[in-house]
PDB file of C-alpha atoms and ligand atoms in Angstrom:
ATOM      1  CA  MET Z   1      51.810 -62.846  30.948  1.00 95.00           C
ATOM      2  CA  LYS Z   2      54.607 -65.543  29.281  1.00 97.00           C
ATOM      3  CA  PHE Z   3      53.751 -69.287  28.652  1.00 97.00           C
ATOM      4  CA  PHE Z   4      56.415 -71.668  29.321  1.00 98.00           C
ATOM      5  CA  ILE Z   5      56.164 -75.603  28.616  1.00 98.00           C
ATOM      6  CA  ASP Z   6      57.480 -77.887  31.640  1.00 98.00           C
ATOM      7  CA  THR Z   7      58.735 -80.901  30.090  1.00 98.00           C
ATOM      8  CA  ALA Z   8      62.160 -81.872  28.377  1.00 98.00           C
ATOM      9  CA  ASN Z   9      60.243 -83.722  25.701  1.00 98.00           C
ATOM     10  CA  ILE Z  10      61.218 -82.562  22.242  1.00 98.00           C
ATOM     11  CA  GLU Z  11      58.005 -83.662  20.571  1.00 98.00           C
ATOM     12  CA  GLN Z  12      55.993 -81.692  23.164  1.00 98.00           C
ATOM     13  CA  ILE Z  13      58.112 -78.595  22.820  1.00 98.00           C
ATOM     14  CA  LYS Z  14      58.026 -78.619  19.305  1.00 98.00           C
ATOM     15  CA  GLU Z  15      54.117 -79.151  18.883  1.00 98.00           C
ATOM     16  CA  ALA Z  16      53.905 -76.015  21.818  1.00 98.00           C
ATOM     17  CA  GLN Z  17      56.457 -73.934  19.855  1.00 98.00           C
ATOM     18  CA  SER Z  18      54.304 -74.727  16.582  1.00 98.00           C
ATOM     19  CA  LEU Z  19      51.066 -72.976  18.298  1.00 97.00           C
ATOM     20  CA  GLY Z  20      52.960 -69.592  18.269  1.00 97.00           C
ATOM     21  CA  ILE Z  21      52.368 -68.830  21.934  1.00 97.00           C
ATOM     22  CA  LEU Z  22      55.534 -70.448  23.919  1.00 98.00           C
ATOM     23  CA  ASP Z  23      57.869 -68.162  25.150  1.00 98.00           C
ATOM     24  CA  GLY Z  24      60.184 -70.308  26.725  1.00 98.00           C
ATOM     25  CA  VAL Z  25      60.873 -73.929  28.551  1.00 98.00           C
ATOM     26  CA  THR Z  26      61.363 -74.972  32.219  1.00 98.00           C
ATOM     27  CA  THR Z  27      62.696 -78.526  32.884  1.00 98.00           C
ATOM     28  CA  ASN Z  28      64.194 -80.030  36.062  1.00 97.00           C
ATOM     29  CA  PRO Z  29      66.164 -83.542  36.569  1.00 97.00           C
ATOM     30  CA  SER Z  30      63.204 -85.495  36.765  1.00 97.00           C
ATOM     31  CA  LEU Z  31      61.592 -84.147  33.600  1.00 97.00           C
ATOM     32  CA  VAL Z  32      65.029 -84.941  32.020  1.00 96.00           C
ATOM     33  CA  ALA Z  33      65.137 -88.614  33.554  1.00 95.00           C
ATOM     34  CA  LYS Z  34      61.482 -89.373  31.979  1.00 96.00           C
ATOM     35  CA  GLU Z  35      63.460 -88.690  28.323  1.00 97.00           C
ATOM     36  CA  GLY Z  36      65.614 -91.436  29.062  1.00 94.00           C
ATOM     37  CA  ILE Z  37      68.726 -89.101  29.118  1.00 95.00           C
ATOM     38  CA  VAL Z  38      71.929 -90.842  29.924  1.00 95.00           C
ATOM     39  CA  GLY Z  39      75.189 -89.352  30.656  1.00 96.00           C
ATOM     40  CA  ARG Z  40      76.131 -85.655  31.276  1.00 96.00           C
ATOM     41  CA  GLU Z  41      77.341 -84.930  27.917  1.00 97.00           C
ATOM     42  CA  ALA Z  42      73.809 -86.409  26.386  1.00 97.00           C
ATOM     43  CA  LEU Z  43      72.324 -83.976  28.830  1.00 98.00           C
ATOM     44  CA  LEU Z  44      73.864 -81.033  27.781  1.00 98.00           C
ATOM     45  CA  LYS Z  45      73.342 -81.588  23.941  1.00 98.00           C
ATOM     46  CA  HIS Z  46      69.602 -82.205  24.921  1.00 98.00           C
ATOM     47  CA  TYR Z  47      69.717 -78.534  26.250  1.00 98.00           C
ATOM     48  CA  VAL Z  48      70.818 -77.280  23.198  1.00 98.00           C
ATOM     49  CA  LYS Z  49      68.535 -79.258  21.108  1.00 98.00           C
ATOM     50  CA  ILE Z  50      65.736 -77.445  23.223  1.00 98.00           C
ATOM     51  CA  CYS Z  51      67.319 -74.092  22.804  1.00 98.00           C
ATOM     52  CA  ASN Z  52      67.702 -74.518  19.084  1.00 98.00           C
ATOM     53  CA  ILE Z  53      63.748 -75.066  19.231  1.00 98.00           C
ATOM     54  CA  VAL Z  54      62.369 -72.339  21.453  1.00 97.00           C
ATOM     55  CA  ASP Z  55      63.275 -68.526  21.149  1.00 94.00           C
ATOM     56  CA  GLY Z  56      63.166 -67.939  24.652  1.00 98.00           C
ATOM     57  CA  ASP Z  57      64.363 -68.675  27.879  1.00 98.00           C
ATOM     58  CA  VAL Z  58      65.191 -72.393  28.961  1.00 98.00           C
ATOM     59  CA  SER Z  59      65.623 -73.487  32.329  1.00 98.00           C
ATOM     60  CA  ALA Z  60      68.442 -75.896  33.211  1.00 98.00           C
ATOM     61  CA  GLU Z  61      68.986 -77.142  37.164  1.00 98.00           C
ATOM     62  CA  VAL Z  62      71.846 -77.393  38.828  1.00 98.00           C
ATOM     63  CA  ILE Z  63      72.562 -80.513  40.474  1.00 98.00           C
ATOM     64  CA  ALA Z  64      75.528 -79.524  43.129  1.00 98.00           C
ATOM     65  CA  THR Z  65      73.801 -78.183  46.387  1.00 98.00           C
ATOM     66  CA  ASP Z  66      77.264 -76.330  47.392  1.00 98.00           C
ATOM     67  CA  PHE Z  67      77.995 -73.074  46.222  1.00 98.00           C
ATOM     68  CA  ASN Z  68      81.146 -73.675  44.425  1.00 98.00           C
ATOM     69  CA  GLY Z  69      79.563 -76.617  42.528  1.00 98.00           C
ATOM     70  CA  MET Z  70      76.936 -74.747  41.584  1.00 98.00           C
ATOM     71  CA  ILE Z  71      78.593 -72.175  40.110  1.00 98.00           C
ATOM     72  CA  LYS Z  72      81.059 -74.680  38.275  1.00 98.00           C
ATOM     73  CA  GLU Z  73      77.690 -76.357  36.647  1.00 98.00           C
ATOM     74  CA  ALA Z  74      76.065 -72.734  36.030  1.00 98.00           C
ATOM     75  CA  GLU Z  75      78.993 -71.757  34.263  1.00 97.00           C
ATOM     76  CA  GLU Z  76      78.972 -74.940  32.008  1.00 97.00           C
ATOM     77  CA  LEU Z  77      75.289 -74.594  31.653  1.00 98.00           C
ATOM     78  CA  SER Z  78      75.285 -70.930  30.648  1.00 97.00           C
ATOM     79  CA  ALA Z  79      78.084 -71.435  27.923  1.00 97.00           C
ATOM     80  CA  LEU Z  80      75.882 -74.111  25.960  1.00 98.00           C
ATOM     81  CA  HIS Z  81      73.348 -71.237  24.566  1.00 98.00           C
ATOM     82  CA  PRO Z  82      72.338 -67.729  25.644  1.00 97.00           C
ATOM     83  CA  ASN Z  83      68.903 -68.767  26.477  1.00 97.00           C
ATOM     84  CA  ILE Z  84      69.908 -70.900  29.105  1.00 98.00           C
ATOM     85  CA  VAL Z  85      68.791 -69.735  32.622  1.00 98.00           C
ATOM     86  CA  ILE Z  86      70.161 -71.559  35.506  1.00 98.00           C
ATOM     87  CA  LYS Z  87      67.643 -73.187  37.999  1.00 98.00           C
ATOM     88  CA  VAL Z  88      68.967 -72.980  41.244  1.00 98.00           C
ATOM     89  CA  PRO Z  89      66.998 -74.420  44.383  1.00 98.00           C
ATOM     90  CA  ILE Z  90      66.037 -71.754  47.456  1.00 98.00           C
ATOM     91  CA  ILE Z  91      68.830 -73.428  49.762  1.00 98.00           C
ATOM     92  CA  LYS Z  92      71.563 -71.221  51.888  1.00 98.00           C
ATOM     93  CA  GLU Z  93      74.056 -72.069  48.987  1.00 98.00           C
ATOM     94  CA  GLY Z  94      71.588 -71.639  46.436  1.00 98.00           C
ATOM     95  CA  LEU Z  95      70.645 -68.320  47.542  1.00 98.00           C
ATOM     96  CA  LYS Z  96      74.526 -67.525  47.455  1.00 98.00           C
ATOM     97  CA  ALA Z  97      74.543 -68.648  44.071  1.00 98.00           C
ATOM     98  CA  ILE Z  98      71.794 -66.789  43.016  1.00 98.00           C
ATOM     99  CA  LYS Z  99      73.353 -63.564  44.123  1.00 98.00           C
ATOM    100  CA  TYR Z 100      76.638 -64.416  42.465  1.00 98.00           C
ATOM    101  CA  LEU Z 101      75.071 -65.307  39.182  1.00 98.00           C
ATOM    102  CA  SER Z 102      73.084 -62.367  39.429  1.00 98.00           C
ATOM    103  CA  ASP Z 103      75.941 -59.961  40.000  1.00 98.00           C
ATOM    104  CA  MET Z 104      77.536 -61.956  36.687  1.00 97.00           C
ATOM    105  CA  GLY Z 105      74.438 -60.641  34.695  1.00 97.00           C
ATOM    106  CA  ILE Z 106      73.399 -64.642  34.338  1.00 98.00           C
ATOM    107  CA  LYS Z 107      69.930 -65.344  34.812  1.00 98.00           C
ATOM    108  CA  THR Z 108      68.632 -67.481  37.041  1.00 98.00           C
ATOM    109  CA  ASN Z 109      65.417 -69.154  38.162  1.00 98.00           C
ATOM    110  CA  CYS Z 110      65.054 -69.969  41.741  1.00 98.00           C
ATOM    111  CA  THR Z 111      63.261 -73.077  42.450  1.00 98.00           C
ATOM    112  CA  LEU Z 112      61.361 -75.392  44.975  1.00 98.00           C
ATOM    113  CA  VAL Z 113      59.782 -72.359  46.325  1.00 98.00           C
ATOM    114  CA  PHE Z 114      56.844 -73.064  48.894  1.00 98.00           C
ATOM    115  CA  SER Z 115      56.633 -69.890  50.911  1.00 98.00           C
ATOM    116  CA  PRO Z 116      56.580 -66.090  50.836  1.00 98.00           C
ATOM    117  CA  GLY Z 117      59.710 -65.786  52.798  1.00 98.00           C
ATOM    118  CA  GLN Z 118      61.578 -68.003  50.529  1.00 98.00           C
ATOM    119  CA  ALA Z 119      60.242 -65.696  47.815  1.00 98.00           C
ATOM    120  CA  ILE Z 120      61.415 -62.774  49.746  1.00 98.00           C
ATOM    121  CA  LEU Z 121      65.329 -63.880  49.996  1.00 98.00           C
ATOM    122  CA  ALA Z 122      65.240 -65.050  46.351  1.00 98.00           C
ATOM    123  CA  ALA Z 123      64.179 -61.630  45.205  1.00 98.00           C
ATOM    124  CA  LYS Z 124      66.797 -59.971  47.539  1.00 98.00           C
ATOM    125  CA  ALA Z 125      69.394 -62.040  45.947  1.00 98.00           C
ATOM    126  CA  GLY Z 126      68.310 -60.863  42.310  1.00 98.00           C
ATOM    127  CA  ALA Z 127      66.895 -63.833  41.066  1.00 98.00           C
ATOM    128  CA  THR Z 128      65.611 -63.452  37.595  1.00 98.00           C
ATOM    129  CA  TYR Z 129      62.684 -65.304  37.891  1.00 98.00           C
ATOM    130  CA  LEU Z 130      60.782 -67.585  40.978  1.00 98.00           C
ATOM    131  CA  SER Z 131      59.403 -70.915  40.804  1.00 98.00           C
ATOM    132  CA  PRO Z 132      56.597 -71.598  43.316  1.00 98.00           C
ATOM    133  CA  PHE Z 133      55.498 -74.880  42.785  1.00 98.00           C
ATOM    134  CA  ILE Z 134      51.355 -75.027  43.364  1.00 98.00           C
ATOM    135  CA  GLY Z 135      50.547 -78.443  42.556  1.00 98.00           C
ATOM    136  CA  ARG Z 136      52.861 -79.814  45.321  1.00 98.00           C
ATOM    137  CA  LEU Z 137      51.132 -77.713  48.005  1.00 98.00           C
ATOM    138  CA  ASP Z 138      47.552 -78.658  46.885  1.00 98.00           C
ATOM    139  CA  ASP Z 139      48.889 -82.189  47.392  1.00 98.00           C
ATOM    140  CA  ILE Z 140      49.324 -81.533  51.006  1.00 98.00           C
ATOM    141  CA  ALA Z 141      45.888 -79.934  51.363  1.00 97.00           C
ATOM    142  CA  SER Z 142      47.278 -76.070  51.326  1.00 98.00           C
ATOM    143  CA  ASP Z 143      46.504 -73.283  48.768  1.00 98.00           C
ATOM    144  CA  GLY Z 144      49.039 -73.495  45.870  1.00 98.00           C
ATOM    145  CA  VAL Z 145      47.243 -70.482  44.020  1.00 98.00           C
ATOM    146  CA  ASP Z 146      46.791 -68.442  47.281  1.00 98.00           C
ATOM    147  CA  LEU Z 147      50.742 -68.575  47.352  1.00 98.00           C
ATOM    148  CA  ILE Z 148      51.152 -67.066  44.174  1.00 98.00           C
ATOM    149  CA  ARG Z 149      48.806 -64.566  45.153  1.00 98.00           C
ATOM    150  CA  LYS Z 150      50.766 -63.559  48.296  1.00 98.00           C
ATOM    151  CA  ILE Z 151      54.146 -63.281  46.413  1.00 98.00           C
ATOM    152  CA  VAL Z 152      52.617 -61.169  43.687  1.00 98.00           C
ATOM    153  CA  SER Z 153      51.428 -58.982  46.166  1.00 98.00           C
ATOM    154  CA  ILE Z 154      54.857 -58.470  48.316  1.00 98.00           C
ATOM    155  CA  TYR Z 155      56.949 -58.328  45.126  1.00 98.00           C
ATOM    156  CA  GLY Z 156      54.261 -55.125  43.781  1.00 98.00           C
ATOM    157  CA  TYR Z 157      54.740 -53.649  47.361  1.00 98.00           C
ATOM    158  CA  TYR Z 158      58.535 -53.201  46.897  1.00 97.00           C
ATOM    159  CA  GLY Z 159      58.936 -53.138  43.273  1.00 97.00           C
ATOM    160  CA  PHE Z 160      60.927 -56.341  43.146  1.00 98.00           C
ATOM    161  CA  GLN Z 161      61.698 -57.444  39.582  1.00 97.00           C
ATOM    162  CA  THR Z 162      61.952 -61.062  40.209  1.00 98.00           C
ATOM    163  CA  GLU Z 163      59.109 -62.559  37.598  1.00 98.00           C
ATOM    164  CA  VAL Z 164      56.731 -64.753  39.492  1.00 98.00           C
ATOM    165  CA  LEU Z 165      56.670 -68.227  37.364  1.00 98.00           C
ATOM    166  CA  ALA Z 166      54.047 -70.404  38.696  1.00 98.00           C
ATOM    167  CA  ALA Z 167      55.194 -74.181  38.306  1.00 98.00           C
ATOM    168  CA  SER Z 168      54.011 -77.522  39.501  1.00 98.00           C
ATOM    169  CA  ILE Z 169      50.860 -77.001  37.307  1.00 98.00           C
ATOM    170  CA  ARG Z 170      48.719 -79.964  37.315  1.00 97.00           C
ATOM    171  CA  SER Z 171      45.162 -78.852  35.483  1.00 97.00           C
ATOM    172  CA  THR Z 172      44.056 -75.747  32.906  1.00 98.00           C
ATOM    173  CA  GLN Z 173      42.217 -74.490  35.781  1.00 98.00           C
ATOM    174  CA  HIS Z 174      45.453 -73.653  37.454  1.00 98.00           C
ATOM    175  CA  ILE Z 175      46.688 -71.825  34.572  1.00 98.00           C
ATOM    176  CA  ILE Z 176      43.697 -69.652  34.700  1.00 98.00           C
ATOM    177  CA  GLN Z 177      43.851 -69.462  38.420  1.00 98.00           C
ATOM    178  CA  CYS Z 178      47.599 -68.274  37.958  1.00 98.00           C
ATOM    179  CA  ALA Z 179      46.761 -65.786  35.579  1.00 98.00           C
ATOM    180  CA  GLU Z 180      44.094 -64.447  37.780  1.00 98.00           C
ATOM    181  CA  ALA Z 181      46.449 -64.090  40.892  1.00 98.00           C
ATOM    182  CA  GLY Z 182      48.856 -61.923  38.414  1.00 98.00           C
ATOM    183  CA  ALA Z 183      51.576 -64.857  37.929  1.00 98.00           C
ATOM    184  CA  ASP Z 184      54.151 -63.185  35.196  1.00 98.00           C
ATOM    185  CA  VAL Z 185      54.700 -66.788  33.508  1.00 98.00           C
ATOM    186  CA  VAL Z 186      53.011 -70.106  33.963  1.00 98.00           C
ATOM    187  CA  THR Z 187      54.771 -73.058  32.893  1.00 98.00           C
ATOM    188  CA  SER Z 188      52.701 -76.068  32.111  1.00 98.00           C
ATOM    189  CA  PRO Z 189      52.741 -79.563  30.724  1.00 98.00           C
ATOM    190  CA  LEU Z 190      51.127 -79.323  27.099  1.00 98.00           C
ATOM    191  CA  ASP Z 191      47.815 -81.154  27.826  1.00 98.00           C
ATOM    192  CA  SER Z 192      47.261 -78.515  30.275  1.00 98.00           C
ATOM    193  CA  ILE Z 193      47.932 -75.344  27.769  1.00 97.00           C
ATOM    194  CA  LEU Z 194      45.833 -77.382  24.668  1.00 98.00           C
ATOM    195  CA  GLY Z 195      42.996 -77.441  27.698  1.00 98.00           C
ATOM    196  CA  LEU Z 196      42.710 -73.399  27.191  1.00 98.00           C
ATOM    197  CA  LEU Z 197      41.363 -74.087  23.628  1.00 97.00           C
ATOM    198  CA  LYS Z 198      38.359 -76.379  24.647  1.00 97.00           C
ATOM    199  CA  HIS Z 199      34.913 -75.349  24.874  1.00 98.00           C
ATOM    200  CA  PRO Z 200      31.838 -77.306  24.007  1.00 98.00           C
ATOM    201  CA  LEU Z 201      30.126 -74.448  22.689  1.00 98.00           C
ATOM    202  CA  THR Z 202      33.150 -73.529  19.955  1.00 98.00           C
ATOM    203  CA  ASP Z 203      32.674 -77.158  19.180  1.00 98.00           C
ATOM    204  CA  LEU Z 204      28.834 -76.829  18.696  1.00 98.00           C
ATOM    205  CA  GLY Z 205      29.071 -73.766  17.129  1.00 98.00           C
ATOM    206  CA  LEU Z 206      31.808 -74.871  14.583  1.00 98.00           C
ATOM    207  CA  GLN Z 207      29.807 -77.861  13.589  1.00 98.00           C
ATOM    208  CA  LYS Z 208      26.672 -75.988  13.221  1.00 98.00           C
ATOM    209  CA  PHE Z 209      28.734 -73.391  10.969  1.00 98.00           C
ATOM    210  CA  LEU Z 210      30.278 -76.091   8.767  1.00 97.00           C
ATOM    211  CA  SER Z 211      26.334 -77.947   8.406  1.00 97.00           C
ATOM    212  CA  ASP Z 212      24.988 -74.694   7.475  1.00 96.00           C
ATOM    213  CA  TYR Z 213      27.438 -74.064   4.883  1.00 97.00           C
ATOM    214  CA  ASN Z 214      27.569 -77.364   3.520  1.00 95.00           C
ATOM    215  CA  SER Z 215      23.780 -77.391   2.861  1.00 95.00           C
ATOM    216  CA  THR Z 216      23.618 -74.314   1.267  1.00 93.00           C
ATOM    217  CA  VAL Z 217      26.617 -72.704  -0.320  1.00 93.00           C
ATOM    218  CA  GLY Z 218      28.802 -75.529  -0.508  1.00 89.00           C
ATOM    219  CA  LYS Z 219      26.147 -77.446  -2.338  1.00 84.00           C
ATOM    220  CA  LYS Z 220      26.849 -79.125  -5.375  1.00 74.00           C
TER     221      LYS Z 220
HETATM  222  O1  G3P F   1      59.292 -77.546  36.851  1.00 71.88           O
HETATM  223  C1  G3P F   1      59.141 -78.249  38.103  1.00 71.88           C
HETATM  224  C2  G3P F   1      57.636 -78.431  38.262  1.00 71.88           C
HETATM  225  O2  G3P F   1      56.973 -78.148  37.572  1.00 71.88           O
HETATM  226  C3  G3P F   1      57.199 -79.875  38.527  1.00 71.88           C
HETATM  227  O3  G3P F   1      55.779 -80.251  38.929  1.00 71.88           O
HETATM  228  O4  G3P F   1      54.150 -81.908  38.676  1.00 71.88           O
HETATM  229  O5  G3P F   1      56.783 -82.465  39.296  1.00 71.88           O
HETATM  230  O6  G3P F   1      54.889 -81.164  40.977  1.00 71.88           O
HETATM  231  P1  G3P F   1      55.425 -81.345  39.648  1.00 71.88           P
END
């Protein structure tokens, strides 16, 4: 199972990288906007900065919604660094772009996925990663984790190579549920990743070990 961080924030990416468990980064236009990046040139520089921190795939999303525009942007983005993965929305033009890029040997991440049908099309087109948004499904009283389960099972039947990258993670519990559902990758905010470390018995146990040591072995 791979761990990606879902942010464009350099400090958070550095912190996740320092944990030694980070396999990649996902960004989207909203996450990039949060960092106050202004202008295309600044954005491209920001992507390169991220690629220089993490030794793994870094998703950068296209803004164009037509095939030619998507390919033009994809070429610009993939020239930035070998680890750039082109994030493309699951729309008709996006599907064509994924097929084209996949034939060219360029990695893609098919995004804004909310149904098994979209997942099948993306896999048929040769997407490297598929990003179902589980939190946004939960937001509308649907079951996001169940979508992961269904897609993993469908991909398993047919041997599709596309990796299921669970996105729109809102909690530590989501990470565990996606792991149980067989997601290949989970992309999460830093807080949700750090939440995996937490257990009150760990804290209590450590406190006891330290106080026992200090009252005997460590006594001056
Ligand atoms: O990377 C896209 C996805 O993770 C978005 O998450 O929280 O905006 O639904 P969210």
